GROMACS .gro file of C-alpha atoms in nm:
model
  437
    1UNK     CA    1  -5.449  -0.480 -10.720
    2UNK     CA    2  -5.323  -0.838 -10.730
    3UNK     CA    3  -5.353  -1.034 -11.054
    4UNK     CA    4  -5.545  -1.356 -10.978
    5UNK     CA    5  -5.570  -1.492 -11.331
    6UNK     CA    6  -5.497  -1.864 -11.328
    7UNK     CA    7  -5.311  -2.089 -11.572
    8UNK     CA    8  -5.341  -2.456 -11.477
    9UNK     CA    9  -5.198  -2.700 -11.735
   10UNK     CA   10  -5.242  -2.426 -11.995
   11UNK     CA   11  -5.611  -2.396 -11.905
   12UNK     CA   12  -5.672  -2.029 -11.836
   13UNK     CA   13  -5.939  -1.884 -11.610
   14UNK     CA   14  -5.996  -1.537 -11.463
   15UNK     CA   15  -5.949  -1.668 -11.109
   16UNK     CA   16  -5.833  -1.992 -10.943
   17UNK     CA   17  -6.177  -2.091 -10.814
   18UNK     CA   18  -6.339  -2.374 -11.012
   19UNK     CA   19  -6.654  -2.561 -10.925
   20UNK     CA   20  -6.579  -2.928 -10.864
   21UNK     CA   21  -6.751  -3.209 -11.048
   22UNK     CA   22  -7.076  -3.259 -10.855
   23UNK     CA   23  -7.446  -3.164 -10.866
   24UNK     CA   24  -7.367  -2.790 -10.911
   25UNK     CA   25  -7.206  -2.869 -11.249
   26UNK     CA   26  -7.459  -3.124 -11.376
   27UNK     CA   27  -7.613  -2.909 -11.647
   28UNK     CA   28  -7.570  -2.592 -11.850
   29UNK     CA   29  -7.828  -2.405 -11.642
   30UNK     CA   30  -7.613  -2.443 -11.330
   31UNK     CA   31  -7.278  -2.379 -11.494
   32UNK     CA   32  -7.399  -2.066 -11.672
   33UNK     CA   33  -7.539  -1.929 -11.346
   34UNK     CA   34  -7.204  -2.006 -11.181
   35UNK     CA   35  -7.010  -1.826 -11.453
   36UNK     CA   36  -7.244  -1.529 -11.428
   37UNK     CA   37  -7.167  -1.519 -11.055
   38UNK     CA   38  -6.793  -1.511 -11.127
   39UNK     CA   39  -6.652  -1.864 -11.099
   40UNK     CA   40  -6.331  -1.908 -11.295
   41UNK     CA   41  -6.414  -2.256 -11.419
   42UNK     CA   42  -6.616  -2.570 -11.375
   43UNK     CA   43  -6.549  -2.940 -11.388
   44UNK     CA   44  -6.863  -3.081 -11.550
   45UNK     CA   45  -7.029  -3.351 -11.342
   46UNK     CA   46  -6.899  -3.693 -11.437
   47UNK     CA   47  -7.015  -3.832 -11.770
   48UNK     CA   48  -7.046  -4.204 -11.832
   49UNK     CA   49  -7.169  -4.439 -12.097
   50UNK     CA   50  -7.523  -4.451 -12.231
   51UNK     CA   51  -7.779  -4.557 -12.127
   52UNK     CA   52  -7.735  -4.306 -11.843
   53UNK     CA   53  -7.687  -4.422 -11.490
   54UNK     CA   54  -7.989  -4.463 -11.260
   55UNK     CA   55  -7.993  -4.268 -10.934
   56UNK     CA   56  -8.219  -4.324 -10.633
   57UNK     CA   57  -8.543  -4.129 -10.633
   58UNK     CA   58  -8.520  -4.028 -10.270
   59UNK     CA   59  -8.276  -3.868 -10.027
   60UNK     CA   60  -7.921  -3.851 -10.159
   61UNK     CA   61  -7.761  -3.630  -9.896
   62UNK     CA   62  -7.680  -3.655  -9.527
   63UNK     CA   63  -7.524  -3.391  -9.304
   64UNK     CA   64  -7.346  -3.325  -8.977
   65UNK     CA   65  -7.426  -2.989  -8.822
   66UNK     CA   66  -7.265  -2.777  -8.554
   67UNK     CA   67  -7.471  -2.644  -8.260
   68UNK     CA   68  -7.589  -2.349  -8.471
   69UNK     CA   69  -7.687  -2.573  -8.767
   70UNK     CA   70  -7.369  -2.473  -8.949
   71UNK     CA   71  -7.289  -2.743  -9.201
   72UNK     CA   72  -6.972  -2.919  -9.083
   73UNK     CA   73  -6.978  -3.234  -9.294
   74UNK     CA   74  -7.177  -3.353  -9.590
   75UNK     CA   75  -7.240  -3.696  -9.737
   76UNK     CA   76  -7.400  -3.810 -10.060
   77UNK     CA   77  -7.498  -4.135 -10.226
   78UNK     CA   78  -7.556  -3.978 -10.568
   79UNK     CA   79  -7.390  -4.145 -10.866
   80UNK     CA   80  -7.251  -3.984 -11.181
   81UNK     CA   81  -7.481  -3.784 -11.408
   82UNK     CA   82  -7.813  -3.947 -11.490
   83UNK     CA   83  -7.866  -3.728 -11.796
   84UNK     CA   84  -7.813  -3.867 -12.149
   85UNK     CA   85  -7.459  -3.837 -12.280
   86UNK     CA   86  -7.559  -3.649 -12.597
   87UNK     CA   87  -7.747  -3.387 -12.395
   88UNK     CA   88  -7.445  -3.324 -12.173
   89UNK     CA   89  -7.207  -3.305 -12.469
   90UNK     CA   90  -7.431  -3.058 -12.652
   91UNK     CA   91  -7.459  -2.835 -12.345
   92UNK     CA   92  -7.085  -2.846 -12.276
   93UNK     CA   93  -7.020  -2.734 -12.634
   94UNK     CA   94  -7.267  -2.447 -12.599
   95UNK     CA   95  -7.131  -2.331 -12.264
   96UNK     CA   96  -6.769  -2.336 -12.381
   97UNK     CA   97  -6.866  -2.146 -12.696
   98UNK     CA   98  -7.047  -1.879 -12.494
   99UNK     CA   99  -6.786  -1.854 -12.214
  100UNK     CA  100  -6.447  -1.887 -12.387
  101UNK     CA  101  -6.260  -1.719 -12.101
  102UNK     CA  102  -6.378  -1.975 -11.841
  103UNK     CA  103  -6.226  -2.315 -11.782
  104UNK     CA  104  -6.452  -2.607 -11.874
  105UNK     CA  105  -6.311  -2.946 -11.779
  106UNK     CA  106  -6.513  -3.266 -11.820
  107UNK     CA  107  -6.512  -3.539 -11.558
  108UNK     CA  108  -6.526  -3.891 -11.699
  109UNK     CA  109  -6.593  -4.240 -11.566
  110UNK     CA  110  -6.635  -4.542 -11.792
  111UNK     CA  111  -6.543  -4.910 -11.752
  112UNK     CA  112  -6.174  -4.992 -11.715
  113UNK     CA  113  -6.143  -5.099 -12.078
  114UNK     CA  114  -5.941  -4.914 -12.340
  115UNK     CA  115  -6.223  -4.932 -12.596
  116UNK     CA  116  -6.459  -4.749 -12.361
  117UNK     CA  117  -6.215  -4.461 -12.322
  118UNK     CA  118  -6.138  -4.459 -12.695
  119UNK     CA  119  -6.507  -4.420 -12.765
  120UNK     CA  120  -6.586  -4.131 -12.532
  121UNK     CA  121  -6.271  -3.919 -12.558
  122UNK     CA  122  -6.329  -3.791 -12.917
  123UNK     CA  123  -6.686  -3.700 -12.825
  124UNK     CA  124  -6.563  -3.485 -12.538
  125UNK     CA  125  -6.283  -3.335 -12.742
  126UNK     CA  126  -6.539  -3.227 -13.004
  127UNK     CA  127  -6.712  -3.007 -12.745
  128UNK     CA  128  -6.412  -2.776 -12.725
  129UNK     CA  129  -6.370  -2.849 -12.355
  130UNK     CA  130  -6.035  -2.747 -12.205
  131UNK     CA  131  -5.948  -3.080 -12.049
  132UNK     CA  132  -6.068  -3.397 -11.881
  133UNK     CA  133  -6.063  -3.516 -11.523
  134UNK     CA  134  -6.063  -3.891 -11.466
  135UNK     CA  135  -6.293  -3.974 -11.176
  136UNK     CA  136  -6.094  -4.236 -10.988
  137UNK     CA  137  -6.231  -4.128 -10.654
  138UNK     CA  138  -6.608  -4.172 -10.617
  139UNK     CA  139  -6.643  -4.431 -10.333
  140UNK     CA  140  -7.005  -4.541 -10.368
  141UNK     CA  141  -7.218  -4.715 -10.627
  142UNK     CA  142  -6.980  -4.698 -10.918
  143UNK     CA  143  -6.689  -4.849 -10.727
  144UNK     CA  144  -6.894  -5.165 -10.680
  145UNK     CA  145  -6.902  -5.184 -11.060
  146UNK     CA  146  -6.524  -5.161 -11.092
  147UNK     CA  147  -6.504  -4.787 -11.152
  148UNK     CA  148  -6.437  -4.475 -10.940
  149UNK     CA  149  -6.234  -4.547 -10.627
  150UNK     CA  150  -6.204  -4.913 -10.729
  151UNK     CA  151  -5.962  -4.788 -10.996
  152UNK     CA  152  -5.808  -4.516 -10.781
  153UNK     CA  153  -5.707  -4.765 -10.513
  154UNK     CA  154  -5.493  -4.963 -10.758
  155UNK     CA  155  -5.195  -4.758 -10.880
  156UNK     CA  156  -5.136  -4.993 -11.174
  157UNK     CA  157  -5.489  -4.921 -11.301
  158UNK     CA  158  -5.441  -4.547 -11.249
  159UNK     CA  159  -5.127  -4.555 -11.460
  160UNK     CA  160  -5.286  -4.773 -11.727
  161UNK     CA  161  -5.596  -4.559 -11.780
  162UNK     CA  162  -5.402  -4.234 -11.766
  163UNK     CA  163  -5.178  -4.372 -12.041
  164UNK     CA  164  -5.478  -4.473 -12.253
  165UNK     CA  165  -5.623  -4.124 -12.223
  166UNK     CA  166  -5.297  -3.953 -12.314
  167UNK     CA  167  -5.274  -4.178 -12.619
  168UNK     CA  168  -5.628  -4.106 -12.737
  169UNK     CA  169  -5.679  -3.736 -12.672
  170UNK     CA  170  -5.496  -3.408 -12.710
  171UNK     CA  171  -5.670  -3.259 -12.407
  172UNK     CA  172  -5.486  -3.214 -12.077
  173UNK     CA  173  -5.553  -3.511 -11.848
  174UNK     CA  174  -5.618  -3.458 -11.476
  175UNK     CA  175  -5.647  -3.763 -11.251
  176UNK     CA  176  -5.883  -3.713 -10.955
  177UNK     CA  177  -5.752  -3.919 -10.664
  178UNK     CA  178  -5.941  -4.105 -10.395
  179UNK     CA  179  -5.859  -4.043 -10.028
  180UNK     CA  180  -5.978  -4.396  -9.951
  181UNK     CA  181  -5.625  -4.530  -9.964
  182UNK     CA  182  -5.343  -4.558  -9.713
  183UNK     CA  183  -5.077  -4.355  -9.894
  184UNK     CA  184  -5.190  -4.096 -10.148
  185UNK     CA  185  -4.842  -4.073 -10.298
  186UNK     CA  186  -4.866  -4.408 -10.475
  187UNK     CA  187  -5.162  -4.327 -10.704
  188UNK     CA  188  -5.016  -3.980 -10.764
  189UNK     CA  189  -4.688  -4.134 -10.874
  190UNK     CA  190  -4.881  -4.378 -11.095
  191UNK     CA  191  -5.076  -4.096 -11.257
  192UNK     CA  192  -4.755  -3.914 -11.340
  193UNK     CA  193  -4.595  -4.233 -11.468
  194UNK     CA  194  -4.895  -4.285 -11.697
  195UNK     CA  195  -4.840  -3.942 -11.845
  196UNK     CA  196  -5.117  -3.749 -11.668
  197UNK     CA  197  -5.069  -3.374 -11.679
  198UNK     CA  198  -5.183  -3.323 -11.321
  199UNK     CA  199  -5.386  -3.458 -11.032
  200UNK     CA  200  -5.681  -3.326 -10.835
  201UNK     CA  201  -5.770  -3.423 -10.478
  202UNK     CA  202  -5.942  -3.519 -10.269
  203UNK     CA  203  -6.256  -3.692 -10.381
  204UNK     CA  204  -6.504  -3.787 -10.109
  205UNK     CA  205  -6.433  -4.016  -9.814
  206UNK     CA  206  -6.630  -4.339  -9.773
  207UNK     CA  207  -6.866  -4.277  -9.483
  208UNK     CA  208  -7.192  -4.314  -9.293
  209UNK     CA  209  -7.289  -3.980  -9.138
  210UNK     CA  210  -7.543  -4.106  -8.890
  211UNK     CA  211  -7.817  -4.350  -8.793
  212UNK     CA  212  -8.185  -4.269  -8.747
  213UNK     CA  213  -8.251  -4.417  -8.402
  214UNK     CA  214  -8.625  -4.445  -8.467
  215UNK     CA  215  -8.597  -4.646  -8.788
  216UNK     CA  216  -8.250  -4.784  -8.710
  217UNK     CA  217  -8.140  -4.706  -9.065
  218UNK     CA  218  -7.823  -4.530  -9.178
  219UNK     CA  219  -7.881  -4.180  -9.314
  220UNK     CA  220  -7.973  -4.092  -9.584
  221UNK     CA  221  -8.212  -4.386  -9.616
  222UNK     CA  222  -8.407  -4.523  -9.910
  223UNK     CA  223  -8.713  -4.721  -9.805
  224UNK     CA  224  -8.555  -4.803  -9.470
  225UNK     CA  225  -8.209  -4.898  -9.596
  226UNK     CA  226  -7.891  -4.694  -9.615
  227UNK     CA  227  -7.546  -4.735  -9.759
  228UNK     CA  228  -7.205  -4.576  -9.736
  229UNK     CA  229  -7.165  -4.249  -9.923
  230UNK     CA  230  -6.898  -3.991  -9.996
  231UNK     CA  231  -6.805  -3.749  -9.714
  232UNK     CA  232  -6.703  -3.392  -9.792
  233UNK     CA  233  -6.739  -3.038  -9.660
  234UNK     CA  234  -6.532  -2.844  -9.403
  235UNK     CA  235  -6.471  -3.157  -9.194
  236UNK     CA  236  -6.250  -3.316  -9.462
  237UNK     CA  237  -6.024  -3.015  -9.516
  238UNK     CA  238  -5.745  -3.135  -9.280
  239UNK     CA  239  -5.733  -3.471  -9.459
  240UNK     CA  240  -5.719  -3.301  -9.796
  241UNK     CA  241  -5.449  -3.053  -9.694
  242UNK     CA  242  -5.227  -3.333  -9.569
  243UNK     CA  243  -5.266  -3.534  -9.888
  244UNK     CA  244  -5.195  -3.232 -10.108
  245UNK     CA  245  -4.882  -3.161  -9.906
  246UNK     CA  246  -4.766  -3.523  -9.922
  247UNK     CA  247  -4.775  -3.513 -10.302
  248UNK     CA  248  -4.626  -3.164 -10.324
  249UNK     CA  249  -4.320  -3.261 -10.117
  250UNK     CA  250  -4.275  -3.611 -10.258
  251UNK     CA  251  -3.937  -3.621 -10.434
  252UNK     CA  252  -4.082  -3.873 -10.683
  253UNK     CA  253  -4.349  -3.628 -10.808
  254UNK     CA  254  -4.160  -3.299 -10.827
  255UNK     CA  255  -4.366  -3.021 -10.978
  256UNK     CA  256  -4.669  -3.242 -11.047
  257UNK     CA  257  -4.954  -2.989 -11.094
  258UNK     CA  258  -5.225  -3.024 -10.828
  259UNK     CA  259  -5.581  -2.894 -10.821
  260UNK     CA  260  -5.683  -2.880 -10.455
  261UNK     CA  261  -6.024  -3.001 -10.338
  262UNK     CA  262  -6.174  -3.069  -9.996
  263UNK     CA  263  -6.383  -2.853  -9.766
  264UNK     CA  264  -6.287  -2.519  -9.919
  265UNK     CA  265  -6.537  -2.265  -9.790
  266UNK     CA  266  -6.349  -1.937  -9.754
  267UNK     CA  267  -6.075  -1.753  -9.943
  268UNK     CA  268  -5.839  -1.850  -9.662
  269UNK     CA  269  -5.910  -2.220  -9.719
  270UNK     CA  270  -5.821  -2.175 -10.084
  271UNK     CA  271  -5.498  -1.993 -10.002
  272UNK     CA  272  -5.395  -2.268  -9.761
  273UNK     CA  273  -5.434  -2.532 -10.033
  274UNK     CA  274  -5.235  -2.321 -10.276
  275UNK     CA  275  -4.963  -2.248 -10.020
  276UNK     CA  276  -4.925  -2.626  -9.986
  277UNK     CA  277  -4.875  -2.668 -10.359
  278UNK     CA  278  -5.213  -2.655 -10.533
  279UNK     CA  279  -5.211  -2.453 -10.854
  280UNK     CA  280  -5.580  -2.380 -10.814
  281UNK     CA  281  -5.876  -2.508 -10.612
  282UNK     CA  282  -6.215  -2.666 -10.670
  283UNK     CA  283  -6.521  -2.601 -10.454
  284UNK     CA  284  -6.847  -2.792 -10.417
  285UNK     CA  285  -7.007  -2.824 -10.073
  286UNK     CA  286  -6.976  -2.454  -9.990
  287UNK     CA  287  -7.155  -2.364 -10.313
  288UNK     CA  288  -7.428  -2.618 -10.235
  289UNK     CA  289  -7.469  -2.475  -9.885
  290UNK     CA  290  -7.448  -2.104  -9.960
  291UNK     CA  291  -7.503  -2.059 -10.335
  292UNK     CA  292  -7.285  -1.957 -10.626
  293UNK     CA  293  -7.233  -1.599 -10.507
  294UNK     CA  294  -6.986  -1.707 -10.241
  295UNK     CA  295  -6.730  -1.677 -10.520
  296UNK     CA  296  -6.751  -1.301 -10.476
  297UNK     CA  297  -6.613  -1.335 -10.122
  298UNK     CA  298  -6.352  -1.586 -10.239
  299UNK     CA  299  -6.223  -1.353 -10.510
  300UNK     CA  300  -6.234  -1.038 -10.298
  301UNK     CA  301  -6.071  -1.206  -9.999
  302UNK     CA  302  -5.792  -1.351 -10.211
  303UNK     CA  303  -5.717  -1.018 -10.377
  304UNK     CA  304  -5.716  -0.828 -10.046
  305UNK     CA  305  -5.487  -1.084  -9.881
  306UNK     CA  306  -5.244  -1.082 -10.174
  307UNK     CA  307  -5.233  -0.703 -10.172
  308UNK     CA  308  -5.171  -0.701  -9.797
  309UNK     CA  309  -4.889  -0.952  -9.828
  310UNK     CA  310  -4.737  -0.800 -10.140
  311UNK     CA  311  -4.803  -1.095 -10.371
  312UNK     CA  312  -4.859  -0.969 -10.725
  313UNK     CA  313  -4.946  -1.305 -10.885
  314UNK     CA  314  -5.068  -1.645 -10.771
  315UNK     CA  315  -4.733  -1.805 -10.848
  316UNK     CA  316  -4.573  -1.579 -10.588
  317UNK     CA  317  -4.718  -1.788 -10.305
  318UNK     CA  318  -4.818  -2.124 -10.457
  319UNK     CA  319  -4.616  -2.393 -10.276
  320UNK     CA  320  -4.457  -2.144 -10.037
  321UNK     CA  321  -4.550  -2.351  -9.730
  322UNK     CA  322  -4.430  -2.683  -9.872
  323UNK     CA  323  -4.068  -2.653  -9.742
  324UNK     CA  324  -4.209  -2.613  -9.392
  325UNK     CA  325  -4.387  -2.951  -9.402
  326UNK     CA  326  -4.153  -3.210  -9.255
  327UNK     CA  327  -4.149  -3.549  -9.086
  328UNK     CA  328  -4.188  -3.564  -8.706
  329UNK     CA  329  -3.829  -3.669  -8.654
  330UNK     CA  330  -3.707  -3.335  -8.787
  331UNK     CA  331  -3.914  -3.114  -8.553
  332UNK     CA  332  -3.703  -2.899  -8.322
  333UNK     CA  333  -3.704  -3.076  -7.983
  334UNK     CA  334  -3.523  -2.781  -7.823
  335UNK     CA  335  -3.818  -2.549  -7.891
  336UNK     CA  336  -3.977  -2.486  -7.547
  337UNK     CA  337  -4.308  -2.305  -7.498
  338UNK     CA  338  -4.537  -2.241  -7.200
  339UNK     CA  339  -4.902  -2.136  -7.196
  340UNK     CA  340  -4.985  -1.788  -7.070
  341UNK     CA  341  -5.332  -1.675  -6.958
  342UNK     CA  342  -5.428  -1.308  -6.998
  343UNK     CA  343  -5.603  -1.237  -6.668
  344UNK     CA  344  -5.777  -0.931  -6.811
  345UNK     CA  345  -5.939  -1.137  -7.088
  346UNK     CA  346  -6.009  -1.448  -6.876
  347UNK     CA  347  -6.383  -1.495  -6.806
  348UNK     CA  348  -6.305  -1.761  -6.544
  349UNK     CA  349  -6.513  -2.030  -6.712
  350UNK     CA  350  -6.259  -2.290  -6.604
  351UNK     CA  351  -6.256  -2.488  -6.929
  352UNK     CA  352  -5.877  -2.469  -6.952
  353UNK     CA  353  -5.840  -2.606  -6.599
  354UNK     CA  354  -6.086  -2.893  -6.651
  355UNK     CA  355  -5.934  -2.996  -6.983
  356UNK     CA  356  -5.579  -2.986  -6.849
  357UNK     CA  357  -5.666  -3.142  -6.511
  358UNK     CA  358  -5.874  -3.431  -6.648
  359UNK     CA  359  -5.698  -3.513  -6.972
  360UNK     CA  360  -5.353  -3.363  -6.987
  361UNK     CA  361  -5.084  -3.244  -6.749
  362UNK     CA  362  -5.251  -3.084  -6.444
  363UNK     CA  363  -5.076  -2.758  -6.528
  364UNK     CA  364  -5.348  -2.496  -6.464
  365UNK     CA  365  -5.469  -2.384  -6.122
  366UNK     CA  366  -5.836  -2.357  -6.023
  367UNK     CA  367  -5.802  -2.151  -5.704
  368UNK     CA  368  -5.522  -1.933  -5.567
  369UNK     CA  369  -5.540  -1.798  -5.210
  370UNK     CA  370  -5.898  -1.919  -5.189
  371UNK     CA  371  -6.007  -1.731  -5.506
  372UNK     CA  372  -6.114  -1.876  -5.840
  373UNK     CA  373  -5.804  -1.810  -6.045
  374UNK     CA  374  -5.662  -1.987  -6.350
  375UNK     CA  375  -5.287  -1.970  -6.395
  376UNK     CA  376  -5.032  -2.189  -6.567
  377UNK     CA  377  -4.794  -2.400  -6.355
  378UNK     CA  378  -4.470  -2.389  -6.554
  379UNK     CA  379  -4.330  -2.691  -6.372
  380UNK     CA  380  -4.607  -2.906  -6.528
  381UNK     CA  381  -4.685  -2.731  -6.857
  382UNK     CA  382  -4.557  -2.908  -7.171
  383UNK     CA  383  -4.699  -2.642  -7.405
  384UNK     CA  384  -4.940  -2.889  -7.565
  385UNK     CA  385  -5.186  -2.617  -7.680
  386UNK     CA  386  -5.498  -2.792  -7.543
  387UNK     CA  387  -5.591  -2.496  -7.323
  388UNK     CA  388  -5.559  -2.261  -7.620
  389UNK     CA  389  -5.784  -2.488  -7.824
  390UNK     CA  390  -6.064  -2.512  -7.566
  391UNK     CA  391  -6.060  -2.151  -7.440
  392UNK     CA  392  -6.374  -1.971  -7.565
  393UNK     CA  393  -6.203  -1.629  -7.564
  394UNK     CA  394  -5.978  -1.560  -7.861
  395UNK     CA  395  -5.620  -1.467  -7.765
  396UNK     CA  396  -5.690  -1.513  -7.394
  397UNK     CA  397  -5.441  -1.801  -7.379
  398UNK     CA  398  -5.124  -1.789  -7.587
  399UNK     CA  399  -4.795  -1.977  -7.598
  400UNK     CA  400  -4.469  -1.808  -7.497
  401UNK     CA  401  -4.144  -1.926  -7.654
  402UNK     CA  402  -3.867  -1.959  -7.394
  403UNK     CA  403  -3.522  -1.894  -7.540
  404UNK     CA  404  -3.296  -1.898  -7.233
  405UNK     CA  405  -3.270  -2.014  -6.873
  406UNK     CA  406  -3.390  -2.349  -6.740
  407UNK     CA  407  -3.713  -2.527  -6.834
  408UNK     CA  408  -3.881  -2.560  -6.491
  409UNK     CA  409  -4.052  -2.882  -6.607
  410UNK     CA  410  -3.741  -3.073  -6.710
  411UNK     CA  411  -3.481  -2.889  -6.505
  412UNK     CA  412  -3.263  -2.871  -6.815
  413UNK     CA  413  -3.101  -2.561  -6.962
  414UNK     CA  414  -3.289  -2.436  -7.269
  415UNK     CA  415  -3.074  -2.489  -7.575
  416UNK     CA  416  -3.141  -2.223  -7.840
  417UNK     CA  417  -2.983  -2.442  -8.108
  418UNK     CA  418  -3.192  -2.666  -8.332
  419UNK     CA  419  -3.198  -3.030  -8.230
  420UNK     CA  420  -3.417  -3.314  -8.354
  421UNK     CA  421  -3.485  -3.681  -8.290
  422UNK     CA  422  -3.220  -3.802  -8.532
  423UNK     CA  423  -2.951  -3.670  -8.299
  424UNK     CA  424  -3.133  -3.694  -7.963
  425UNK     CA  425  -2.953  -3.876  -7.684
  426UNK     CA  426  -3.256  -4.100  -7.620
  427UNK     CA  427  -3.260  -4.224  -7.977
  428UNK     CA  428  -3.074  -4.557  -7.998
  429UNK     CA  429  -3.031  -4.496  -8.371
  430UNK     CA  430  -2.911  -4.139  -8.337
  431UNK     CA  431  -2.651  -4.003  -8.570
  432UNK     CA  432  -2.336  -3.928  -8.369
  433UNK     CA  433  -2.118  -3.655  -8.522
  434UNK     CA  434  -1.768  -3.765  -8.620
  435UNK     CA  435  -1.502  -3.624  -8.382
  436UNK     CA  436  -1.288  -3.347  -8.528
  437UNK     CA  437  -0.938  -3.462  -8.631
   0.00000   0.00000   0.00000
């Protein structure tokens, strides 16, 4: 059986699944229940200065559902913990004492002043916690006060605070990055420059999930008014994966440890983050939607997949997909594919035809010899994958790789050799090989 024990920045846990800083980690009661269920670690919900922060007394969450009420996206306007600092610190100490094999990392957010960090860091260190995570990502409420994403959006501030923390604590420092920025590589580079031991991402995305058309108020609303919140859940996973990959392949942050966060619901989601360079993963929305026991499926699924693939340890596949992430200009332009429809599986719903006819390349028939029949027209098909995406029958439409002959769409011979935009004849800036002497 695969060994899924995790070592992230020297913080050991029995598996790579940590609960992210959020309502599920707001108190000892929750964290203990999570550890009993099998979670490898928890990032304690963000602590701040006393007196504790004040949260709204009404709805804090909004949601976007699929047709079957499956939770696709989630939004919250909740601030950092509203429990007294001394109560949190006491509970953290007790939990770490009682669960020494689990990772306990403490999320922190205080004003962007060195004295504020100097004051709180020894208090956290005294709990025996394994590390700290600097919340530079929360996009609502606290950012208006100069904290959270207001810091994370300014690389100079990220570097400065990371450096303060490294100077005033012995604990490993993780910087949690905000996705509300154009290029995630800049704050990641700043965190590393400031001495941070690693980064975690993504925090939530600034958002409004909907509007109540009866009250004309954004959701969730407090007394008829709404505000932007932080978006998370399965819908943000593609954004998070891209940002993790951008940091993992950035030559200026080689080997920077990453804790992946963002829409992780299944074991496969977790593996995808780790394949793109994350040393472990943090989960929140899925636990809020389905309960702590989902960790059983995460652990079992990960072990089974690793056994099937022959991976003995997590390090055997962490970052394995990173070399295959490239810039568009290096994609193989000689790679030709055509869609193929399995007539035995086709239910003749016509969705592939409509999608292709109305919005793409008019490359799928509707009738042949007077019969309802859907078939790919190679002379028009560019292999865009739209028909595969909209087909309701799995594996009914696939893409075939053509390796020889002539592409009936372009009339050009298929070149089996790799060729990209940097050398393409249509590129006015192409690199022309030097003639042989």
